PDB file of C-alpha atoms in Angstrom:
ATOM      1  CA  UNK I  24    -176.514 157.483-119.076  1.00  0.00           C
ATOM      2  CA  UNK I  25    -173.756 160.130-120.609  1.00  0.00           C
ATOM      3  CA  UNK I  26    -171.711 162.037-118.805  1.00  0.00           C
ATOM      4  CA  UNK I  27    -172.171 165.545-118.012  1.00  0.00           C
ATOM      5  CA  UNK I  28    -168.127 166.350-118.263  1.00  0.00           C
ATOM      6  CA  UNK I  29    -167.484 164.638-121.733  1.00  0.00           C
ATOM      7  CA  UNK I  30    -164.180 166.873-121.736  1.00  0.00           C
ATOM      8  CA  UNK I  31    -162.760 165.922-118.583  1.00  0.00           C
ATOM      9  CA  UNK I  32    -163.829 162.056-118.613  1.00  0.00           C
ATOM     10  CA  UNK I  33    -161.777 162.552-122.342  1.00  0.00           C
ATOM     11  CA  UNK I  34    -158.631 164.295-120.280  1.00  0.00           C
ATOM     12  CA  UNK I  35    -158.938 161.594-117.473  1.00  0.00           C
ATOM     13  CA  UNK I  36    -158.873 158.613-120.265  1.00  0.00           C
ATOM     14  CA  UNK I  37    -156.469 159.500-122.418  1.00  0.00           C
ATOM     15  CA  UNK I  38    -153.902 160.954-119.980  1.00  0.00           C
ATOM     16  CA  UNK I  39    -153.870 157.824-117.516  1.00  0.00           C
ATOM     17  CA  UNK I  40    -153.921 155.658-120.446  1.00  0.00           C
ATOM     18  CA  UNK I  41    -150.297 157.508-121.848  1.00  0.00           C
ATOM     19  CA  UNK I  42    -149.043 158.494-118.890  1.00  0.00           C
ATOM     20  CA  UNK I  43    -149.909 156.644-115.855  1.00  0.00           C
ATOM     21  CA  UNK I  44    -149.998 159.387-113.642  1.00  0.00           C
ATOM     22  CA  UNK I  45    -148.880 159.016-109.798  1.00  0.00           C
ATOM     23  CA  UNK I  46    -150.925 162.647-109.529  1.00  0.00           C
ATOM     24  CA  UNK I  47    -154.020 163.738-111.617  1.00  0.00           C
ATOM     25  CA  UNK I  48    -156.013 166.234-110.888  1.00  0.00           C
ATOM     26  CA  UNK I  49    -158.061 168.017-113.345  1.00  0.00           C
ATOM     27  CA  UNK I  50    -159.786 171.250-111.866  1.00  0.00           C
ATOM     28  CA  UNK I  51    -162.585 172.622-114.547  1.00  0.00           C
ATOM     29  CA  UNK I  52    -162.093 176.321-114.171  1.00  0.00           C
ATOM     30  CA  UNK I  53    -164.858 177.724-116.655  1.00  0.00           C
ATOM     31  CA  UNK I  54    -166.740 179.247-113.892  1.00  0.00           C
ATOM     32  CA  UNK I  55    -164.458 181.564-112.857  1.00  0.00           C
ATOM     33  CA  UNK I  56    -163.647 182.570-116.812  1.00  0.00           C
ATOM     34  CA  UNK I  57    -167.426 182.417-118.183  1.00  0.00           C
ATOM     35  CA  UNK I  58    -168.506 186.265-117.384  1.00  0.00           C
ATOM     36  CA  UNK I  59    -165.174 187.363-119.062  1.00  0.00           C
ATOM     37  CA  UNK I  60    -165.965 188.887-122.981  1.00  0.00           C
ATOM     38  CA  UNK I  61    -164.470 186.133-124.499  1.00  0.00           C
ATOM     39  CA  UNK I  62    -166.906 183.831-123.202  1.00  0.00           C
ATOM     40  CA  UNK I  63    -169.868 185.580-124.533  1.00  0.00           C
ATOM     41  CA  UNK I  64    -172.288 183.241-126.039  1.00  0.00           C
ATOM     42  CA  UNK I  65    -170.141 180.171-125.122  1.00  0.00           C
ATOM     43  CA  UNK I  66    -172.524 177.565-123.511  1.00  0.00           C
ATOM     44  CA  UNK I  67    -170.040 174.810-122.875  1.00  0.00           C
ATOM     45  CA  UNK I  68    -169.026 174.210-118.998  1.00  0.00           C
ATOM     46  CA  UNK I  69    -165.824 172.907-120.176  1.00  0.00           C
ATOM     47  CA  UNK I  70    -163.956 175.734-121.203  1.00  0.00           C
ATOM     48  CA  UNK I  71    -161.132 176.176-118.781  1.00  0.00           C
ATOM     49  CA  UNK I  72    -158.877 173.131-117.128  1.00  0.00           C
ATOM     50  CA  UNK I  73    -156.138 173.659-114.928  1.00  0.00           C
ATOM     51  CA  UNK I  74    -154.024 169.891-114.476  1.00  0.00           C
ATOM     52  CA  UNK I  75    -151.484 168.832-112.222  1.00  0.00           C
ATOM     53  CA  UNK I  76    -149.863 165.734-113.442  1.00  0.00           C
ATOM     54  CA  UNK I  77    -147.125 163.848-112.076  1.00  0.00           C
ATOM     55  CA  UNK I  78    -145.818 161.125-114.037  1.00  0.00           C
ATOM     56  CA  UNK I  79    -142.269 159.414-114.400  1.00  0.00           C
ATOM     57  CA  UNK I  80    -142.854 160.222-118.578  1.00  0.00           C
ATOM     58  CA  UNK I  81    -141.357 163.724-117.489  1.00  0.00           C
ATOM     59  CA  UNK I  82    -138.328 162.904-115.914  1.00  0.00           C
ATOM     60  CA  UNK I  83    -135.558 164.051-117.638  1.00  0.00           C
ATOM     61  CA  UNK I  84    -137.561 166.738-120.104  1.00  0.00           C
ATOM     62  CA  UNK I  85    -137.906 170.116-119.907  1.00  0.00           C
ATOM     63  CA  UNK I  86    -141.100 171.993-119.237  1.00  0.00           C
ATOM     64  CA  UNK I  87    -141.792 172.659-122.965  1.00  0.00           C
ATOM     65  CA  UNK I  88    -141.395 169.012-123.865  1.00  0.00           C
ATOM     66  CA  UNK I  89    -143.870 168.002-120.991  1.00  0.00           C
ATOM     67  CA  UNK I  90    -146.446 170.558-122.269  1.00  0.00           C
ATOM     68  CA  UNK I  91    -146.008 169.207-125.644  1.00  0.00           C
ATOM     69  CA  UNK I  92    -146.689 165.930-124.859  1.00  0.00           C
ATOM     70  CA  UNK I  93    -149.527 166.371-123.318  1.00  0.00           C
ATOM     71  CA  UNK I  94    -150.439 169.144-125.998  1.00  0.00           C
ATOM     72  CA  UNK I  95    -150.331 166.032-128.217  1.00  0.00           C
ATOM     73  CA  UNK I  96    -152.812 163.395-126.301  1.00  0.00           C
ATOM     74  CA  UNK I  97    -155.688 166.492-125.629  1.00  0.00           C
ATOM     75  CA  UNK I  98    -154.874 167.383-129.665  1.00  0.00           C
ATOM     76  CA  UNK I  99    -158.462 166.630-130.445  1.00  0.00           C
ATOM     77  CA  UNK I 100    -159.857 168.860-127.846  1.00  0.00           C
ATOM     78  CA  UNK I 101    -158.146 171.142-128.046  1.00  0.00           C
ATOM     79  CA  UNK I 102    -158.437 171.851-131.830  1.00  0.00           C
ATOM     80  CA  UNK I 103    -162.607 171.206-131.895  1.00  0.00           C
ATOM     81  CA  UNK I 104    -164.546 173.947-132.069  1.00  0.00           C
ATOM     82  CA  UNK I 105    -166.585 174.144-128.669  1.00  0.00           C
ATOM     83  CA  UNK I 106    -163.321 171.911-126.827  1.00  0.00           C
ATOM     84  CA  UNK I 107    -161.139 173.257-124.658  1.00  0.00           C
ATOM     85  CA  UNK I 108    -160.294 176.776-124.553  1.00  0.00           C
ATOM     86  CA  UNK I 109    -157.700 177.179-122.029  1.00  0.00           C
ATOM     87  CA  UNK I 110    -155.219 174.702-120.510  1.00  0.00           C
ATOM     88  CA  UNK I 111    -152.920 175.466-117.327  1.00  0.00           C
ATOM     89  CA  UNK I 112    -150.735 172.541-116.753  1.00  0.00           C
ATOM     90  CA  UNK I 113    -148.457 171.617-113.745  1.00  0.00           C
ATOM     91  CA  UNK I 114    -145.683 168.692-114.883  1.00  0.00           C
ATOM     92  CA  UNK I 115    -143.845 167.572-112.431  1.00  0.00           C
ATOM     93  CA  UNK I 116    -141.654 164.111-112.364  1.00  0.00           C
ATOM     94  CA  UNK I 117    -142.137 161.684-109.387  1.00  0.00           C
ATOM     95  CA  UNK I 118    -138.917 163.094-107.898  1.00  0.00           C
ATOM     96  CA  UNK I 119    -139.995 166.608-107.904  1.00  0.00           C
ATOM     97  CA  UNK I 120    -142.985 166.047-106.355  1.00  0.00           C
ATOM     98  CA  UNK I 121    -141.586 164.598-103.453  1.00  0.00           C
ATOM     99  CA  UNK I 122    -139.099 167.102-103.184  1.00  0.00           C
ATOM    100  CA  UNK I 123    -140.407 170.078-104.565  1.00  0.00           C
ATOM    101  CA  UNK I 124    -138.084 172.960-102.809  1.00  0.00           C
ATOM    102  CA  UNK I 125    -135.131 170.967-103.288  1.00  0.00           C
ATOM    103  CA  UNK I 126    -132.647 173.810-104.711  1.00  0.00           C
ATOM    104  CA  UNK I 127    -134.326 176.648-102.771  1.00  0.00           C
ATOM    105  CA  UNK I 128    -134.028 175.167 -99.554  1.00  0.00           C
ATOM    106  CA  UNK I 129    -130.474 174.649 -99.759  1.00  0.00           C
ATOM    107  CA  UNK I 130    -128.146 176.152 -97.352  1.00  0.00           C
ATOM    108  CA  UNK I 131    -131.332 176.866 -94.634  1.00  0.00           C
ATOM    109  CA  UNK I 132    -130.818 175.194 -91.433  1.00  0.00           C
ATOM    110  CA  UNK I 133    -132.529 172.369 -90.903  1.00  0.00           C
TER     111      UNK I 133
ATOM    112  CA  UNK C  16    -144.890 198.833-127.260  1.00  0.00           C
ATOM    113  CA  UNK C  17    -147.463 197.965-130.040  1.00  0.00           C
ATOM    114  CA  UNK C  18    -146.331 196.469-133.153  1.00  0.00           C
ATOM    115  CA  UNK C  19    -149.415 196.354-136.100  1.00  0.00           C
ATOM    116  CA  UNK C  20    -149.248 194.711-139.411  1.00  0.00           C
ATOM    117  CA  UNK C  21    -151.220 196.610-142.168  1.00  0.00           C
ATOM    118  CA  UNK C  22    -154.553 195.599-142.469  1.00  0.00           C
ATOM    119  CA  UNK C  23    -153.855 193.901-145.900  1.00  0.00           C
ATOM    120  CA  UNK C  24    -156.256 191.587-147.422  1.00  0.00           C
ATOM    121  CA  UNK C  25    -154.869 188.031-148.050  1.00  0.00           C
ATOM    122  CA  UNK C  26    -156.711 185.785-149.710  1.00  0.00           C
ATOM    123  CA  UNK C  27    -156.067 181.883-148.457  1.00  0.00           C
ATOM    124  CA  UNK C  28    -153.517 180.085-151.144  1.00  0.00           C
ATOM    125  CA  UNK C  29    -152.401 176.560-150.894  1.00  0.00           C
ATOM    126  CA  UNK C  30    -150.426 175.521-147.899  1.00  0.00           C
ATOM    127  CA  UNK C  31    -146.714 174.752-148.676  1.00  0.00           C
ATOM    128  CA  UNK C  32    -147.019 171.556-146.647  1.00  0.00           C
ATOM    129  CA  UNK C  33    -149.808 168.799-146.990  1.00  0.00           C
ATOM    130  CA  UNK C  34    -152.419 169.322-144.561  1.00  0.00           C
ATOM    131  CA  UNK C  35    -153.267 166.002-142.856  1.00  0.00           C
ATOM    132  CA  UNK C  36    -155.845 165.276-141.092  1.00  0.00           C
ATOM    133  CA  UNK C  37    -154.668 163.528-137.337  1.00  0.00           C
ATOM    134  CA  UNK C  38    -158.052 162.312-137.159  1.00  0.00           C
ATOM    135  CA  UNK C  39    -160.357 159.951-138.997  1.00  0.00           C
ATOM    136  CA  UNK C  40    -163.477 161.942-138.432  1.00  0.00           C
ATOM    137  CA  UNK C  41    -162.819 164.928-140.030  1.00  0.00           C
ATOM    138  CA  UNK C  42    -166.677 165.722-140.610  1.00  0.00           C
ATOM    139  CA  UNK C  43    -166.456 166.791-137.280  1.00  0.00           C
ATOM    140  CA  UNK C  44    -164.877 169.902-138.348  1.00  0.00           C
ATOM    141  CA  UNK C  45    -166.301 172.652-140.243  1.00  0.00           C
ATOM    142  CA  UNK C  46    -164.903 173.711-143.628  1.00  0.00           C
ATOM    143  CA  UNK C  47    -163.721 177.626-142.019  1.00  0.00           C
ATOM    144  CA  UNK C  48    -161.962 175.534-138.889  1.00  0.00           C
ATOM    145  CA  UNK C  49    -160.127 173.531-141.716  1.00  0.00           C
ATOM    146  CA  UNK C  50    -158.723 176.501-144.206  1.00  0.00           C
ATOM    147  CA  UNK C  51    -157.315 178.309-141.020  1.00  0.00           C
ATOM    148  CA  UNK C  52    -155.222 175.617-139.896  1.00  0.00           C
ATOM    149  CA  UNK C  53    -153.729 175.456-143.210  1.00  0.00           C
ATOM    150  CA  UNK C  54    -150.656 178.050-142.638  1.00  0.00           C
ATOM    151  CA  UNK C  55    -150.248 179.616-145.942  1.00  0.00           C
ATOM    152  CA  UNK C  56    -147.004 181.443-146.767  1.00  0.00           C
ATOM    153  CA  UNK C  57    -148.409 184.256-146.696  1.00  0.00           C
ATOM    154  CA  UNK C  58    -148.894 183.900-142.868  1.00  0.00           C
ATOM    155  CA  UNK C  59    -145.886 182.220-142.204  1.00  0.00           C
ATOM    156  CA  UNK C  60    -144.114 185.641-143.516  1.00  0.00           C
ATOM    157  CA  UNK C  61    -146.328 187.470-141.992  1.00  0.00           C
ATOM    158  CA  UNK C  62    -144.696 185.609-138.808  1.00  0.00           C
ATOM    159  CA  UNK C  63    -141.471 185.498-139.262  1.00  0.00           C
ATOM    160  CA  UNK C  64    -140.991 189.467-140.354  1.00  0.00           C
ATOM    161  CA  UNK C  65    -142.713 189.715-136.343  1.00  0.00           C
ATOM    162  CA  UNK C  66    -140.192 187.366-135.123  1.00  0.00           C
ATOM    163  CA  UNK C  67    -137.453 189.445-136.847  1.00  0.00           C
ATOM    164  CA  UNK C  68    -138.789 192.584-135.306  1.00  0.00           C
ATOM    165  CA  UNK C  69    -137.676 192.533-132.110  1.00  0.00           C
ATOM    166  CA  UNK C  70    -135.388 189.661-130.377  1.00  0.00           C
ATOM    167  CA  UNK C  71    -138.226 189.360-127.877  1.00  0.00           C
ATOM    168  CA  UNK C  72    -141.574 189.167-128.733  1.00  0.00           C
ATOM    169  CA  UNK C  73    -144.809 187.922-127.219  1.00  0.00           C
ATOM    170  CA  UNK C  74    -148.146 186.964-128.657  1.00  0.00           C
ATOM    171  CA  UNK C  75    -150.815 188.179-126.013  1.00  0.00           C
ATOM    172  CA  UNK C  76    -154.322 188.842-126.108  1.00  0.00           C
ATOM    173  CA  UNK C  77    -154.288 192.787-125.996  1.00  0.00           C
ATOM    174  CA  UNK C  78    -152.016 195.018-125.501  1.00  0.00           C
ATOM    175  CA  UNK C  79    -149.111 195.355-123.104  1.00  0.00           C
ATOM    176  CA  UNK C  80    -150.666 198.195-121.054  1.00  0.00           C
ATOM    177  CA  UNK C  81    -154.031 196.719-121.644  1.00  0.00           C
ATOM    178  CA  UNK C  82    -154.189 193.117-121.476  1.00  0.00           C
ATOM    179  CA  UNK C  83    -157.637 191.046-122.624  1.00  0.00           C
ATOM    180  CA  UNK C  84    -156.592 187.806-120.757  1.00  0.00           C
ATOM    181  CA  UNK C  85    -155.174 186.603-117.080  1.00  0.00           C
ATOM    182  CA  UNK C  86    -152.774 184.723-118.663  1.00  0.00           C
ATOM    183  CA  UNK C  87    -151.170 187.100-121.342  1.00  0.00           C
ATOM    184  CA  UNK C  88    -151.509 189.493-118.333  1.00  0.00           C
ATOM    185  CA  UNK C  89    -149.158 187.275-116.116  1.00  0.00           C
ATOM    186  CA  UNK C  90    -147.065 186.995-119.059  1.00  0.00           C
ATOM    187  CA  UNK C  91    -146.152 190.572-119.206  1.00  0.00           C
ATOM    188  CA  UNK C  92    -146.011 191.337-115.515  1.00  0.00           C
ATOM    189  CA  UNK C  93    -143.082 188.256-115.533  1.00  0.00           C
ATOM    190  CA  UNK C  94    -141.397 189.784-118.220  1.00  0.00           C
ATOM    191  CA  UNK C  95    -141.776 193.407-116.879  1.00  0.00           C
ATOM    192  CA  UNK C  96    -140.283 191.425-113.780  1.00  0.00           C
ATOM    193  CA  UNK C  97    -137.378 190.696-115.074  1.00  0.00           C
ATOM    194  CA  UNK C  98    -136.233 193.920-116.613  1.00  0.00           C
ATOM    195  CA  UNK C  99    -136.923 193.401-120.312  1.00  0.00           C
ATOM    196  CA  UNK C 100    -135.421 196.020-122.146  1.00  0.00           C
ATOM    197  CA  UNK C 101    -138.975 197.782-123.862  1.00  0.00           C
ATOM    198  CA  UNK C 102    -136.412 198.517-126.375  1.00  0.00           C
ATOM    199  CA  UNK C 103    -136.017 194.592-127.660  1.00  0.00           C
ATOM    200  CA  UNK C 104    -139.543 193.970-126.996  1.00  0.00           C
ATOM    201  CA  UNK C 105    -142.437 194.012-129.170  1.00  0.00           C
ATOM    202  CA  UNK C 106    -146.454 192.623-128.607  1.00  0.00           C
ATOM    203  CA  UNK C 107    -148.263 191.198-131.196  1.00  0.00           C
ATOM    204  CA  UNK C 108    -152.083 191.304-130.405  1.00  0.00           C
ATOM    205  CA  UNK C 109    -153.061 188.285-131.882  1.00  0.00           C
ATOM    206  CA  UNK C 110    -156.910 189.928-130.976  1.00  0.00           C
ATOM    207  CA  UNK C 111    -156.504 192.270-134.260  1.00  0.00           C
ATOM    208  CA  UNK C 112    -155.527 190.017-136.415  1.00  0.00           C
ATOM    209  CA  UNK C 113    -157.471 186.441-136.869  1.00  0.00           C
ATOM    210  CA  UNK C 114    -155.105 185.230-139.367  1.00  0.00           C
ATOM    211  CA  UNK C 115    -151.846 185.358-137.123  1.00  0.00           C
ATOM    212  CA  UNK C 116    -154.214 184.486-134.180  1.00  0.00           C
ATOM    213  CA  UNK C 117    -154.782 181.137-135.896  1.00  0.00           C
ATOM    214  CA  UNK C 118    -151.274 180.921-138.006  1.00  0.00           C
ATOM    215  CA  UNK C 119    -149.050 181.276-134.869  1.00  0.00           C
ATOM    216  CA  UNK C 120    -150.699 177.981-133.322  1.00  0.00           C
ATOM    217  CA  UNK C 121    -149.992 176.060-136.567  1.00  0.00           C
ATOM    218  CA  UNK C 122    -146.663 177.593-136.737  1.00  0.00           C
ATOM    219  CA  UNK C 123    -145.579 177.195-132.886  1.00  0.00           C
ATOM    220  CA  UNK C 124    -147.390 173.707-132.746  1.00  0.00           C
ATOM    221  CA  UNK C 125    -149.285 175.534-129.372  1.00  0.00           C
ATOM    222  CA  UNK C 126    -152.606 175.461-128.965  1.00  0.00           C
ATOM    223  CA  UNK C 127    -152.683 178.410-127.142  1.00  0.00           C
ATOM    224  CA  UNK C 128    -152.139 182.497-126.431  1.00  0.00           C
ATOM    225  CA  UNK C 129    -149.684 184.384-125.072  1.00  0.00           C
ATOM    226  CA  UNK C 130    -146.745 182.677-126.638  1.00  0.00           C
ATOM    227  CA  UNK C 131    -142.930 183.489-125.940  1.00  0.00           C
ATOM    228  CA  UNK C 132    -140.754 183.472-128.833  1.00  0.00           C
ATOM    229  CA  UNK C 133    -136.777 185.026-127.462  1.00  0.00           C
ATOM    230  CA  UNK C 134    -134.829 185.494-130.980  1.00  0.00           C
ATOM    231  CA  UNK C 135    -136.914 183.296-132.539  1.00  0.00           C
ATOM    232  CA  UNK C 136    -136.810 180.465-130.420  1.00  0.00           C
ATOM    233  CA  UNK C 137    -140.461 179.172-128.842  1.00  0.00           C
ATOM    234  CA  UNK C 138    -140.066 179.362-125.381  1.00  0.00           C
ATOM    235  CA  UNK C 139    -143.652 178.619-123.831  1.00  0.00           C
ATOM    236  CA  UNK C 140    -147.043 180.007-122.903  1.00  0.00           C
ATOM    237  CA  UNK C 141    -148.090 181.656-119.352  1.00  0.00           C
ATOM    238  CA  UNK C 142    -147.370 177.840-117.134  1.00  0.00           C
ATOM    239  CA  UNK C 143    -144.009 177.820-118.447  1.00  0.00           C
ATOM    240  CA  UNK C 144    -143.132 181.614-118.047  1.00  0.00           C
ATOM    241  CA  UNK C 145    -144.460 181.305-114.518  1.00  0.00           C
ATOM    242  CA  UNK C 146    -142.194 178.285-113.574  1.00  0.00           C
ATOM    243  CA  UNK C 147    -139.213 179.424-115.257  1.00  0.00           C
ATOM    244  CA  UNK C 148    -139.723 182.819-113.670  1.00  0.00           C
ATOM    245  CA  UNK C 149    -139.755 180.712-110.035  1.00  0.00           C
ATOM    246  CA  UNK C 150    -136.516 178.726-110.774  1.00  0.00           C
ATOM    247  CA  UNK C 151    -134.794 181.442-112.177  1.00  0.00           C
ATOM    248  CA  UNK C 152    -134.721 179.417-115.374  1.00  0.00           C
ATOM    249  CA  UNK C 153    -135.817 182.631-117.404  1.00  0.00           C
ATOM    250  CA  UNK C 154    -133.693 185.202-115.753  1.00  0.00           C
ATOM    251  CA  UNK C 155    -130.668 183.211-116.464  1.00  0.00           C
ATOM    252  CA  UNK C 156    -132.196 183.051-120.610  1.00  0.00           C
ATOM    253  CA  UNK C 157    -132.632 186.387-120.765  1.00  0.00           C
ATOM    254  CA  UNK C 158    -129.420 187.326-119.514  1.00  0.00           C
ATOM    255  CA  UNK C 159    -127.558 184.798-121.883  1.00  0.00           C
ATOM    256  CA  UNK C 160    -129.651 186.460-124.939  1.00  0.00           C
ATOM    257  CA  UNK C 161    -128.926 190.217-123.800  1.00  0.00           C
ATOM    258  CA  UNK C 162    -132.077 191.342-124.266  1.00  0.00           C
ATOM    259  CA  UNK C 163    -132.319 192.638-120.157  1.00  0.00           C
ATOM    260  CA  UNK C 164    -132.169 196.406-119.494  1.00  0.00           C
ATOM    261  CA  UNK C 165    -128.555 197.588-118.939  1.00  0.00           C
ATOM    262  CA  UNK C 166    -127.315 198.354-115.584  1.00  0.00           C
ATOM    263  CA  UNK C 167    -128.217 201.621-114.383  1.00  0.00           C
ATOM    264  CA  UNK C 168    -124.978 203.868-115.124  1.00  0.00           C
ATOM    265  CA  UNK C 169    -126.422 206.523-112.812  1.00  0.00           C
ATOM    266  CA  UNK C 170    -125.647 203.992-110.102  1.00  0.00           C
ATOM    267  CA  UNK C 171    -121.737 204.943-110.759  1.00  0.00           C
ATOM    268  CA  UNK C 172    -122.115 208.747-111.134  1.00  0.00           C
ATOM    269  CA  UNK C 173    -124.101 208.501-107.898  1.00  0.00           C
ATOM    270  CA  UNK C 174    -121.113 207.269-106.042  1.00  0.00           C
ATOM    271  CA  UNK C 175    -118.875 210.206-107.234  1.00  0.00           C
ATOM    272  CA  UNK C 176    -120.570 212.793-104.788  1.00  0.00           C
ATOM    273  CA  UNK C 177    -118.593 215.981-104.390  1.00  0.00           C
ATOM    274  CA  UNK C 178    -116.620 216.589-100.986  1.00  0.00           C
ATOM    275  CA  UNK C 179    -117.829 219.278 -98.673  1.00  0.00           C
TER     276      UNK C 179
END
């Protein structure tokens, strides 16, 4: 029996696999992009992805170095022809997701 | 705000650097997918003299007043946000132009469109601009590289009012 999200089991596989992600969630946006001009003739469902990950792999790095890596593991899909043709990614460490306001709620009274 | 290159032909020549395949099935990819992810020197120039342009410069889908993509939308409503000066900006609509459409991926190592370069440094796409924008991350950048609009100098000649 395959899969009818080859792309996002791919996403789900690789990125637990390298990052063992506290948060994952992969949200397949394509709907909401497949009427736009771009998409014209484009018969894939797996065009768009928006991911939140949260994974103690990006404590300590800036946002581009986060993006990177995980840049890096979707490589493949990103590159094919027919893969994935827009990613929005979320990278947060474990701390920051716990605390996400921490330096805008300072000096509000608690 | 619109920045073209001419319209030259350029003919593929062999990459300066080796290209490698990071996969073992490279049958997978067609022959045309191959070539453009070679980044010839003639593209790379073609990049850099864009990078040289202007100290900011973003590579969107459309144009600035006309944007062909959410994303390279947000991208220049963030930037317009933070008072970029128009005068050290420039757009390069990677829509008109397939070869730096496919070069500037190869050359950023980013799979994706609108890109941020601020004097010639790759900053990030949309996600990035958007955060950055939030934690004041990319205000403080901007301000560091002078590339903001000046204060307002009619703000001082405003507060010399004549006396009645």
């Amino acid at each position: 029996m395959t899969s009818s999200t080859p792309i996002e089991d791919k996403i789900r596989q690789k990125l637990t696999v390298s990052l063992s992600p506290i948060t994952l969630q992969i949200h397949n946006d394509s709907d909401k992009h497949a009427h736009h001009k771009a998409m014209e003739g484009v018969t894939s469902k797996e065009t768009h992805f928006r991911l939140f990950i949260t994974s103690a792999e990006f404590a300590g790095k800036p946002q581009l170095a986060r993006h990177r890596m995980v840049n890096a593991l979707l490589k493949e899909e990103l590159e094919r022809e027919g893969g994935i043709h827009a990613l929005q990614l979320r990278t947060l460490s474990p701390e920051e997701e716990e605390k996400p306001n921490k330096k805008v709620e300072e000096g509000v009274v608690g | 705000m619109r920045f073209l290159l001419p319209k030259s032909r350029i003919l593929f020549q062999t990459a300066t650097r080796p290209f490698v395949p990071a996969f073992t099935n490279a049958s997978k990819f067609s022959y045309k997918q191959q070539q453009l992810r070679l980044l010839s020197e003639s593209t790379r120039q073609a990049i850099e003299r864009v990078l040289s342009a202007k100290p900011v410069v973003l590579f969107m889908k459309g144009t600035p007043e006309s944007p062909q993509c959410g994303f390279s939308r947000a991208s220049i409503q963030i930037l317009g946000l933070q008072g970029v000066d128009p005068k050290k900006f420039v757009a390069f609509n990677v829509l008109e132009n397939n070869e730096i459409r496919e070069g500037i991926k190869e050359y950023s190592n980013w799979p994706t469109i609108p890109q941020l370069y601020v004097n010639k440094e790759f900053i990030g796409g949309c996600d990035i601009l958007v955060s950055m924008y939030q934690s004041k991350e990319l205000g403080d950048l901007l301000e560091k590289e002078k590339v903001l609009v000046p204060p307002e100098e009619s703000a001082d000649a405003n507060a010399e009012k004549p006396s009645s």
